[in-house]
Every structure is written in structure tokens, then in C-alpha cells.
PDB file of C-alpha atoms in Angstrom:
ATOM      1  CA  UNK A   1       0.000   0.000   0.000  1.00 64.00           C
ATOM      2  CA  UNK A   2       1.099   3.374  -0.377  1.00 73.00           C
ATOM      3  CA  UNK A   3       2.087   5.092   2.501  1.00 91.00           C
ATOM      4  CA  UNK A   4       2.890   8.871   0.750  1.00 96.00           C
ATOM      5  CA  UNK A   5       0.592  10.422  -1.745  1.00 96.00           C
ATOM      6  CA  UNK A   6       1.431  13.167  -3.608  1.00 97.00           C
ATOM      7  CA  UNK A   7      -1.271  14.173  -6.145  1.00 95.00           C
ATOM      8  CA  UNK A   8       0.341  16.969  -8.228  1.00 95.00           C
ATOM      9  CA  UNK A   9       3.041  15.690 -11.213  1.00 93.00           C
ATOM     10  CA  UNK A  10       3.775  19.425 -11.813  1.00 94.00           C
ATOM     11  CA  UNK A  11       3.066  22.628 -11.149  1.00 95.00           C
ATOM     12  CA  UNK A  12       3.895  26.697 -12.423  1.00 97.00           C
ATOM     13  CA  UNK A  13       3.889  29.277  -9.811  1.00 97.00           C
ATOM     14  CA  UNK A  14       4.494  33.191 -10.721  1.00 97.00           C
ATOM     15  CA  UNK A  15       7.820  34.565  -9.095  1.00 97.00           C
ATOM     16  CA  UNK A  16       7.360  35.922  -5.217  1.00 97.00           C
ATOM     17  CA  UNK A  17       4.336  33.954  -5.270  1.00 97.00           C
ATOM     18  CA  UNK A  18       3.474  31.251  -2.863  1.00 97.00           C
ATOM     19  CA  UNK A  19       2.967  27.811  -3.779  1.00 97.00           C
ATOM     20  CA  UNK A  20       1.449  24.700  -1.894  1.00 98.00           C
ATOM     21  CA  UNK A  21       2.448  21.113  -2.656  1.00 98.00           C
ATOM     22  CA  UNK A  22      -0.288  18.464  -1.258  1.00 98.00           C
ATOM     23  CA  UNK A  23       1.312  15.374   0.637  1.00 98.00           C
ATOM     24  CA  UNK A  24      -1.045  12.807   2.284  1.00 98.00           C
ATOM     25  CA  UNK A  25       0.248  10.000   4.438  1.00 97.00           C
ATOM     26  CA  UNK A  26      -0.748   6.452   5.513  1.00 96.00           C
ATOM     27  CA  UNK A  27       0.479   5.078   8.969  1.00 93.00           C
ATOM     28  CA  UNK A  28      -0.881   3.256  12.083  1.00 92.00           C
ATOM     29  CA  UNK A  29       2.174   4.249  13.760  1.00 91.00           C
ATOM     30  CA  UNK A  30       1.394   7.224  16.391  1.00 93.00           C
ATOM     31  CA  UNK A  31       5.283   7.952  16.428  1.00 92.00           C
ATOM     32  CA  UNK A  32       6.328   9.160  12.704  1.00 94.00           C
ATOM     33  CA  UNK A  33       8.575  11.874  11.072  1.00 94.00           C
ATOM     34  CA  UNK A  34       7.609  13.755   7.930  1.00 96.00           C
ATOM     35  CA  UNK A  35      10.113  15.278   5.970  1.00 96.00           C
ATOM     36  CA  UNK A  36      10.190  17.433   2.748  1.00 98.00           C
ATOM     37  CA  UNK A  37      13.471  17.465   0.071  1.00 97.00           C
ATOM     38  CA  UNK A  38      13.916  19.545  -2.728  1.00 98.00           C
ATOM     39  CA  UNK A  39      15.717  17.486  -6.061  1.00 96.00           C
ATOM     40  CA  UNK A  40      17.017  19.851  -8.383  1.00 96.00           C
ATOM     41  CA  UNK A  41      17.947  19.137 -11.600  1.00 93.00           C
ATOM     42  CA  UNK A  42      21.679  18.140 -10.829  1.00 91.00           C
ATOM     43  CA  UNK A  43      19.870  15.227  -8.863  1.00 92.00           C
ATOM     44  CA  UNK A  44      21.180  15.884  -5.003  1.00 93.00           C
ATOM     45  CA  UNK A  45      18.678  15.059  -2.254  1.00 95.00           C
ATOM     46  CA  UNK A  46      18.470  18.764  -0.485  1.00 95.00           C
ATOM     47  CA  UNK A  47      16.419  18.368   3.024  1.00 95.00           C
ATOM     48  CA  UNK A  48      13.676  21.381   3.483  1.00 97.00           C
ATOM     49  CA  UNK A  49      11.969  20.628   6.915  1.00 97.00           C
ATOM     50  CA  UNK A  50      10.518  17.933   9.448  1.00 96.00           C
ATOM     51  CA  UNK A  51       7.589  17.526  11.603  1.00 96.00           C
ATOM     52  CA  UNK A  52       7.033  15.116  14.119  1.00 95.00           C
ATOM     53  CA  UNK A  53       3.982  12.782  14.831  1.00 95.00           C
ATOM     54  CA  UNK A  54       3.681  14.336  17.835  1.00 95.00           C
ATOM     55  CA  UNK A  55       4.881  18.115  17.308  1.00 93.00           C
ATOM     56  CA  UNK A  56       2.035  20.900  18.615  1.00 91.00           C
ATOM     57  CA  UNK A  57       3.145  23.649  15.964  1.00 95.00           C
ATOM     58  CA  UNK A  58       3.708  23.227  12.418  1.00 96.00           C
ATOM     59  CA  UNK A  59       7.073  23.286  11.212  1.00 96.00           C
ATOM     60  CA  UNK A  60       8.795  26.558   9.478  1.00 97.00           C
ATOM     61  CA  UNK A  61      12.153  27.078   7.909  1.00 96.00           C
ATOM     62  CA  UNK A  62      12.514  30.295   6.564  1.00 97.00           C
ATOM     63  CA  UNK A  63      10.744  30.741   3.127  1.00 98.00           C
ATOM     64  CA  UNK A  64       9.515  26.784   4.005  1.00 98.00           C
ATOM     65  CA  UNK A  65       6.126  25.939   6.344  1.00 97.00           C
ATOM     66  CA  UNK A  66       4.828  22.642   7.279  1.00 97.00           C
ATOM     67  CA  UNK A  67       0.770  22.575   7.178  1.00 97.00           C
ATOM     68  CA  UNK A  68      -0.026  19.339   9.490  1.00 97.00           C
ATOM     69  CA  UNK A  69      -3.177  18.507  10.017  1.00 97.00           C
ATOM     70  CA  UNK A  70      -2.914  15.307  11.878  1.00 96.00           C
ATOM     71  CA  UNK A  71      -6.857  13.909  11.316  1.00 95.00           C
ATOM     72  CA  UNK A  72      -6.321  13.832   8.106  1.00 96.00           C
ATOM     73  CA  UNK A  73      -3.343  12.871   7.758  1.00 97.00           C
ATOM     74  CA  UNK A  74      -1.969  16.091   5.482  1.00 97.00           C
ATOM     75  CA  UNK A  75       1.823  17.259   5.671  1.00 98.00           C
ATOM     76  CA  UNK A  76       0.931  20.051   2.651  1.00 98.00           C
ATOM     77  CA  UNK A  77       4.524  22.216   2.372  1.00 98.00           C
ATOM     78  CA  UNK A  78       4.107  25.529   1.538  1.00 98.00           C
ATOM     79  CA  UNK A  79       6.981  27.990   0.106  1.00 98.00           C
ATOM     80  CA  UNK A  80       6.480  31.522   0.325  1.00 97.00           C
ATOM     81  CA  UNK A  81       7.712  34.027  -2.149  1.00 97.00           C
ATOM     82  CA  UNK A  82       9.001  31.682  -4.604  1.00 97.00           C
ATOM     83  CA  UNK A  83      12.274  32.211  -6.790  1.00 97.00           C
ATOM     84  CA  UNK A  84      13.600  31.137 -10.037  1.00 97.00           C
ATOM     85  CA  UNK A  85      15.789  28.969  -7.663  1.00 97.00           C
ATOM     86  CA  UNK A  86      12.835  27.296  -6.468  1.00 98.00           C
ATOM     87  CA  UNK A  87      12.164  25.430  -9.830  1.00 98.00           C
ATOM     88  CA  UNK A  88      12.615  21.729  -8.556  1.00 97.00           C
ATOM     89  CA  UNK A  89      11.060  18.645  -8.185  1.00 97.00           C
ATOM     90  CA  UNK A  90      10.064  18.133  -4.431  1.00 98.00           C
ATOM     91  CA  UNK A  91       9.388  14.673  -2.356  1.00 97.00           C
ATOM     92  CA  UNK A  92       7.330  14.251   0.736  1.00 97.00           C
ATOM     93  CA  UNK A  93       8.879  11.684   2.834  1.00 96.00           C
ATOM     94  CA  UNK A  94       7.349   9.532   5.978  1.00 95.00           C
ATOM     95  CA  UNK A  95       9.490   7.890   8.647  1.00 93.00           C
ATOM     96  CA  UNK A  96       8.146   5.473  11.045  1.00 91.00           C
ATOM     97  CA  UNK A  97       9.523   4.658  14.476  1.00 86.00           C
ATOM     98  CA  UNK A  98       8.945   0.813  14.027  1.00 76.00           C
ATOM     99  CA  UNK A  99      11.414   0.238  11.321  1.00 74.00           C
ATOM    100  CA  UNK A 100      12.929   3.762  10.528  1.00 69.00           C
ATOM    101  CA  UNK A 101      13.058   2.874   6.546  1.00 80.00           C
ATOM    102  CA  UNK A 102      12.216   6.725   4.792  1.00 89.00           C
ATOM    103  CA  UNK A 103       9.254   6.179   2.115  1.00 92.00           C
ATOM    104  CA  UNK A 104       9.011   8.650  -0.841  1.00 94.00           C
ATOM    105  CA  UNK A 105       6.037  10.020  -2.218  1.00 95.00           C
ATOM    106  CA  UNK A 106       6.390  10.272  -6.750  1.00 94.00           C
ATOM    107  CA  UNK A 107       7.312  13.699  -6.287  1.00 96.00           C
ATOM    108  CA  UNK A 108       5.749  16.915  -7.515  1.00 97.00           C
ATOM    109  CA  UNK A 109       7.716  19.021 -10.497  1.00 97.00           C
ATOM    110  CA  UNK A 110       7.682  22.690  -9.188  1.00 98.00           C
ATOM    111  CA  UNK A 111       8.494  25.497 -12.213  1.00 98.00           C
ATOM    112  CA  UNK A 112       8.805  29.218 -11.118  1.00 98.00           C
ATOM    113  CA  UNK A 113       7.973  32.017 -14.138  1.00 97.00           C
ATOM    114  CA  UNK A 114       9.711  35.109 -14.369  1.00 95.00           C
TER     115      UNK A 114
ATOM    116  CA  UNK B   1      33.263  19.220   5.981  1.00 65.00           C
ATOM    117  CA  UNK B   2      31.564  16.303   6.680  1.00 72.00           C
ATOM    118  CA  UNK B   3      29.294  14.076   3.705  1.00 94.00           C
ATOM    119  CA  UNK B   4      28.130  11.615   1.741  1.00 96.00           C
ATOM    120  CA  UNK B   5      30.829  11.397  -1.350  1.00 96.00           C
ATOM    121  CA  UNK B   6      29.659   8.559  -4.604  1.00 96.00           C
ATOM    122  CA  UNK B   7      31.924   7.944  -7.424  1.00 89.00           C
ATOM    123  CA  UNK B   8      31.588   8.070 -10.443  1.00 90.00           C
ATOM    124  CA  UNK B   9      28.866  10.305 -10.888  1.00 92.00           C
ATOM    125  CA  UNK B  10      28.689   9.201 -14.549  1.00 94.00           C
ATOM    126  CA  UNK B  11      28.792   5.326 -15.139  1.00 94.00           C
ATOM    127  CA  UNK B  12      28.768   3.122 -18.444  1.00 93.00           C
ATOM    128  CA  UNK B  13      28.729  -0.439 -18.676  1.00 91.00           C
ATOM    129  CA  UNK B  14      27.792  -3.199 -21.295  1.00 91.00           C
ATOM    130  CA  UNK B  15      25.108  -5.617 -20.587  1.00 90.00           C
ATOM    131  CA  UNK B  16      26.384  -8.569 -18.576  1.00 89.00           C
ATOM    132  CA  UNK B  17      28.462  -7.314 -16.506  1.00 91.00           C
ATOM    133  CA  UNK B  18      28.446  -6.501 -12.886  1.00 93.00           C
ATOM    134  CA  UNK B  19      29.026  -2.733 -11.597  1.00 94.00           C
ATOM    135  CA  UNK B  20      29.948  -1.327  -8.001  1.00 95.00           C
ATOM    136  CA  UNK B  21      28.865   1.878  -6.698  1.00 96.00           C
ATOM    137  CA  UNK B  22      31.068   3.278  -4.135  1.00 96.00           C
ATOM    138  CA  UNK B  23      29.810   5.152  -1.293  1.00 97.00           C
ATOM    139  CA  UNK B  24      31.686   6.703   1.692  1.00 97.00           C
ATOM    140  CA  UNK B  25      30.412   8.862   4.459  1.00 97.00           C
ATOM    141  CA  UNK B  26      32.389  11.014   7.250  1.00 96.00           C
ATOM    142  CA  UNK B  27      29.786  11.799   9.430  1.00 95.00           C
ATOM    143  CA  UNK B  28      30.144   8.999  11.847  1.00 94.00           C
ATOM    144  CA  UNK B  29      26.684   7.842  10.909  1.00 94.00           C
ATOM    145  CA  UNK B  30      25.295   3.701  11.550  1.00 94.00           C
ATOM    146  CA  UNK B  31      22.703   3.544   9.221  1.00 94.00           C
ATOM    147  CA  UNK B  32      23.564   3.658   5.365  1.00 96.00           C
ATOM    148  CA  UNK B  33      21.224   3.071   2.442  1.00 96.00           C
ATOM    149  CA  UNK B  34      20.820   2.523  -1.533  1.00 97.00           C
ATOM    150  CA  UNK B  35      17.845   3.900  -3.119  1.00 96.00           C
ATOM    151  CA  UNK B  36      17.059   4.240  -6.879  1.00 97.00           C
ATOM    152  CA  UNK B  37      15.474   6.883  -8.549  1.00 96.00           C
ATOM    153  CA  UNK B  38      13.657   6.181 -12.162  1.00 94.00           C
ATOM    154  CA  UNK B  39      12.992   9.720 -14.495  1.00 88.00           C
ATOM    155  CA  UNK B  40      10.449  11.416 -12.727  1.00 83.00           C
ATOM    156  CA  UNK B  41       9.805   8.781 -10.369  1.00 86.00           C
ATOM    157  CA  UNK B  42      10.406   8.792  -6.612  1.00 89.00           C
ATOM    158  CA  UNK B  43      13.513   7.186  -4.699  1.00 94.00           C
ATOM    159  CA  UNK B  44      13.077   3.225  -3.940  1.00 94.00           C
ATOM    160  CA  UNK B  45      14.622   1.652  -1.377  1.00 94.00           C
ATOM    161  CA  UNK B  46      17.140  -1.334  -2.103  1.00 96.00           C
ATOM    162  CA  UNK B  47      19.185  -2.625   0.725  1.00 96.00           C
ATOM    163  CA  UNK B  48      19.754  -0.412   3.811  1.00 95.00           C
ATOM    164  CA  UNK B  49      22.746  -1.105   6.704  1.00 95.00           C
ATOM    165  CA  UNK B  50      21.872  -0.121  10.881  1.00 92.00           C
ATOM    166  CA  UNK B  51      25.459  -1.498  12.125  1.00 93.00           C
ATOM    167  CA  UNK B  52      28.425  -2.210  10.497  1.00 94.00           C
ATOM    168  CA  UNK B  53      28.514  -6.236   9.054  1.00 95.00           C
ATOM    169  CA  UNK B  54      24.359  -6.232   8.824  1.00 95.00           C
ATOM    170  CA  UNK B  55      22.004  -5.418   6.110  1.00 96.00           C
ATOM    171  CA  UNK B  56      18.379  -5.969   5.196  1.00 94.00           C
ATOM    172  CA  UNK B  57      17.029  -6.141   1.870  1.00 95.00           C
ATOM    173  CA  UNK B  58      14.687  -3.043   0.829  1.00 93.00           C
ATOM    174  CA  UNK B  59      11.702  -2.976  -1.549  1.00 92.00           C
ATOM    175  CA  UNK B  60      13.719  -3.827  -4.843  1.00 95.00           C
ATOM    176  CA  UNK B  61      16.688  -5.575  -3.621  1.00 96.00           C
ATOM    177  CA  UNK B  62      16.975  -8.367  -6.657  1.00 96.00           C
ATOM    178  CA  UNK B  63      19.448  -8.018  -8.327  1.00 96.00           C
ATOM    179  CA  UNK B  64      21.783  -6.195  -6.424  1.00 97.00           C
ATOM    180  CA  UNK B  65      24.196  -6.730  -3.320  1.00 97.00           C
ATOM    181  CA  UNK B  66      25.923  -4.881  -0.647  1.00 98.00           C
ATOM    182  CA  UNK B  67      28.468  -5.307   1.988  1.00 97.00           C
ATOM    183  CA  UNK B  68      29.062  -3.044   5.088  1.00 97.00           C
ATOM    184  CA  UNK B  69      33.088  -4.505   6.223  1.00 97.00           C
ATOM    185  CA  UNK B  70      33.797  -0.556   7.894  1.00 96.00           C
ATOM    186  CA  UNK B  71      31.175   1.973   9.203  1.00 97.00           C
ATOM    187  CA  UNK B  72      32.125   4.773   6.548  1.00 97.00           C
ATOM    188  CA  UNK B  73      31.514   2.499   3.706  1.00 97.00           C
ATOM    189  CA  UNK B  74      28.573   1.182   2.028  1.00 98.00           C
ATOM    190  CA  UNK B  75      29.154  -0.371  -1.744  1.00 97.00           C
ATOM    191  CA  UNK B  76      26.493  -1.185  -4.388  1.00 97.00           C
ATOM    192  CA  UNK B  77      26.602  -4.040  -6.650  1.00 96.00           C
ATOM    193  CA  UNK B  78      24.806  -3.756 -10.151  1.00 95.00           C
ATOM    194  CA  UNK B  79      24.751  -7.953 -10.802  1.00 93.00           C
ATOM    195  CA  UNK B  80      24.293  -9.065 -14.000  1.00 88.00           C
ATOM    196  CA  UNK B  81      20.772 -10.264 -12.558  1.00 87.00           C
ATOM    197  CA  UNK B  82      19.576  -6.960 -12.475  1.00 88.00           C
ATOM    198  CA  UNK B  83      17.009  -6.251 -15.644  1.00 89.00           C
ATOM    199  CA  UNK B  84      16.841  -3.052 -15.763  1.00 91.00           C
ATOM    200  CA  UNK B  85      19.867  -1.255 -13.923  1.00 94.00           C
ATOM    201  CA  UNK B  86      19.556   1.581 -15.894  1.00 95.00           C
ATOM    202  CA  UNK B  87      18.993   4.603 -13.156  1.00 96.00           C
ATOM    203  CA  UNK B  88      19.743   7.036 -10.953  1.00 97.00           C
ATOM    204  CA  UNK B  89      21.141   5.617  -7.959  1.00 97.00           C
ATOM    205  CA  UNK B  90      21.295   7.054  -4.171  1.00 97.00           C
ATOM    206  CA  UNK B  91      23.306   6.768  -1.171  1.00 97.00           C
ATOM    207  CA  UNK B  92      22.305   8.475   2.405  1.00 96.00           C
ATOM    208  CA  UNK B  93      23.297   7.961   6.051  1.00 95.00           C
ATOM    209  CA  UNK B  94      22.035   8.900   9.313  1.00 92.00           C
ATOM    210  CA  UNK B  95      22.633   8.475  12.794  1.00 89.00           C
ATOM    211  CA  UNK B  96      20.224   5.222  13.348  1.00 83.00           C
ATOM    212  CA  UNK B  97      17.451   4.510  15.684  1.00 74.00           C
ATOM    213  CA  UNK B  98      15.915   7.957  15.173  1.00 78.00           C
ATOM    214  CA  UNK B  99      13.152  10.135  13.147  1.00 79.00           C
ATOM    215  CA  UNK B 100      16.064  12.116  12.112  1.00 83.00           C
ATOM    216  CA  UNK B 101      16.418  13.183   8.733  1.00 88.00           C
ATOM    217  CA  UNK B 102      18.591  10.686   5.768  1.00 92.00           C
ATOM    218  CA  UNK B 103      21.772  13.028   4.598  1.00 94.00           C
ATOM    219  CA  UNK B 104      21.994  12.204   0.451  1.00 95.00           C
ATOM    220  CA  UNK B 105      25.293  11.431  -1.826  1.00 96.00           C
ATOM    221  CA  UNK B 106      25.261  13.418  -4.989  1.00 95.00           C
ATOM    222  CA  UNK B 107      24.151  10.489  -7.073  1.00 96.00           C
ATOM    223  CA  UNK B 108      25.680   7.853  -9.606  1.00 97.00           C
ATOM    224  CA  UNK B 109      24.220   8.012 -13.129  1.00 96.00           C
ATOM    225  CA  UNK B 110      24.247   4.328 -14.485  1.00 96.00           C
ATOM    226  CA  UNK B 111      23.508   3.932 -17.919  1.00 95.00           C
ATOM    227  CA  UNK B 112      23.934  -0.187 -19.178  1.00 92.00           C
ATOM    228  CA  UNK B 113      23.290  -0.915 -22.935  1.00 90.00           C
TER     229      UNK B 113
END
């Protein structure tokens, strides 16, 4: 089964505007990490930001914010004020505390406009 | 500075024969891993490594082998077994037994015809 959905294949987004990539998760385990990372096109792994299973605010890293909502089990990452720089394809990730193995969602392809 | 270094990052090989990926880390991390990427696909999991001289197999581990003889290194073996080796292919660490985030190589590019 898949345990990270990520709905949107690509997306554009308008320069200094903000964008929101959709991440849905599937556990039974109350003790998780999810974790965004940025691919550009020269292929590194970059990591954006984590959030806990059991963190009470939602994650922010500068220009990066985490929007958990725990019920339904929604780890959406939103990026603020986008730049060219931006232009990237970006993976949700889940960790679980039972066997610690990182799952991947496909990915969503983000392209900022000038 | 402390990382995750893979050589080649470009790799050609003819059909048939095996391949190692090399992968080193610095960062005094237990847990290594493999993970493949297809184009515009997401990263699958292949063999993984909590403690020096022990690995598990991941989700797509036929066709490939690893060895973990020293806690900085983690090689990849492309076998001859392996139908489509074609890919990007991944190598991270950690510090083990946490939620902590996976630190990424830059990547090896095999291409096999």
C-alpha cells in the first residue's frame, strides 16, 4: 500500500508567489517523522523541513512551512515568495519509528515564471 | 566538511556485466542506504545497513548486493541479474534509531546498454 501520496506531477507558480504542494500519508504508527526534500535538476537530495507525529506547531524554515493537520493525515509544504531557484522537483517523505526505513512520495515538479 | 561522497557520478557499462557503486560517508553515521530513482519517479529503497557487518534487503533488492566490512563504507553491486539497472542511484546515512532526517550522496548516473 502506499504510505505517501502526492497528487500533483507538476506545477507553475508566478515569481514571489506562494505555492502549496499536497502530501497525504498512511500510517498506524502514532510515532512518525515527515520530511520534505527539494531534487534539483543536478539530482542531489536537499532536506527542506521535518515535523514530528507528535509536534504541537507546524514546522517553518525560513521561506519553508509545514501545514499538518494530523486527522487527516496532510503534511501540505508551503513555500512563500518563490524564486527562479525554487524550480525543482520536491518529495514528501514519511518515517516510522517501528522500522525507521524513509518512504518517498512520486514527487511533484515545481516550475517558477519570471 | 563532513558528507556523503559517490563515485563516479557518470557510469557506463555493457550488458552482462556486474558494476559497483562506491559510497563513503564522514559523518560517523550507523545507518547507510541505496535507493534508486527512475525519471520522474520517486527514490526506492534497495538494501539499507543499521550497524556495520548487517544489512536488510529493501523494496527492490533483486538483483543487487551490498556489503558493510567498515562503518564509513557502504558499496552497491549492479549484478548481472539486475534487468533493468539503468537509473539514478542514491546513497544516504544517518545516525540510526531515530526520526532524524537521511543526509543524500550526490548520485551515480548508471547507464547499461
Amino acid at each position: 500500500a502506499q504510505k505517501i501520496t502526492q497528487t500533483q506531477p507538476g506545477m507553475f507558480v508566478q515569481e514571489k508567489e506562494a505555492v502549496t504542494l499536497d502530501c497525504t500519508y498512511d500510517t498506524s504508527d502514532p510515532s512518525y517523522g515527515l520530511f520534505w526534500y527539494k531534487q534539483p535538476s543536478s539530482g542531489e537530495m536537499i532536506f527542506l523541513i521535518y515535523q514530528g507525529s507528535y509536534d504541537q506547531q507546524n514546522a517553518t524554515e525560513g521561506r519553508y512551512s509545514l501545514n499538518f493537520q494530523k486527522a487527516r493525515k496532510s503534511a501540505n509544504l508551503v513555500i512563500s515568495a518563490s524564486q527562479l531557484g525554487d524550480s525543482a522537483m520536491y518529495f514528501c517523505a514519511m518515517r516510522e519509528s517501528n522500522d525507521y526505513k524513509l518512504s518517498f512520495g512520486a514527487g511533484t515538479t515545481v516550475t517558477v515564471r519570471a | 566538511d563532513g558528507g556523503i561522497t559517490q563515485s563516479p557520478k557518470y557510469l557506463f557499462r555493457k550488458e552482462g556485466q556486474n558494476v559497483t557503486l562506491s559510497c563513503e560517508q564522514n559523518l560517523n553515521h550507523d545507518a547507510m542506504y541505496w535507493y534508486r530513482q527512475d525519471p520522474g519517479q520517486g527514490l526506492r529503497l534497495i538494501y539499507y545497513s543499521q550497524i556495520v557487518n548487517d544489512f536488510q534487503k529493501g523494496d527492490i533488492a533483486e538483483g543487487y548486493s551490498v556489503s558493510r566490512e567498515k562503518k564509513e563504507s557502504f558499496p552497491l553491486t549492479v549484478t548481472s541479474a539486475q534487468k533493468n539497472p539503468t537509473a539514478f542511484y542514491l546513497c544516504a546515512s544517518d545516525p540510526g534509531g531515530s526520526l532524524d532526517e537521511q543526509y543524500f550522496g550526490p548520485g551515480t548516473r548508471l547507464t547499461v546498454t
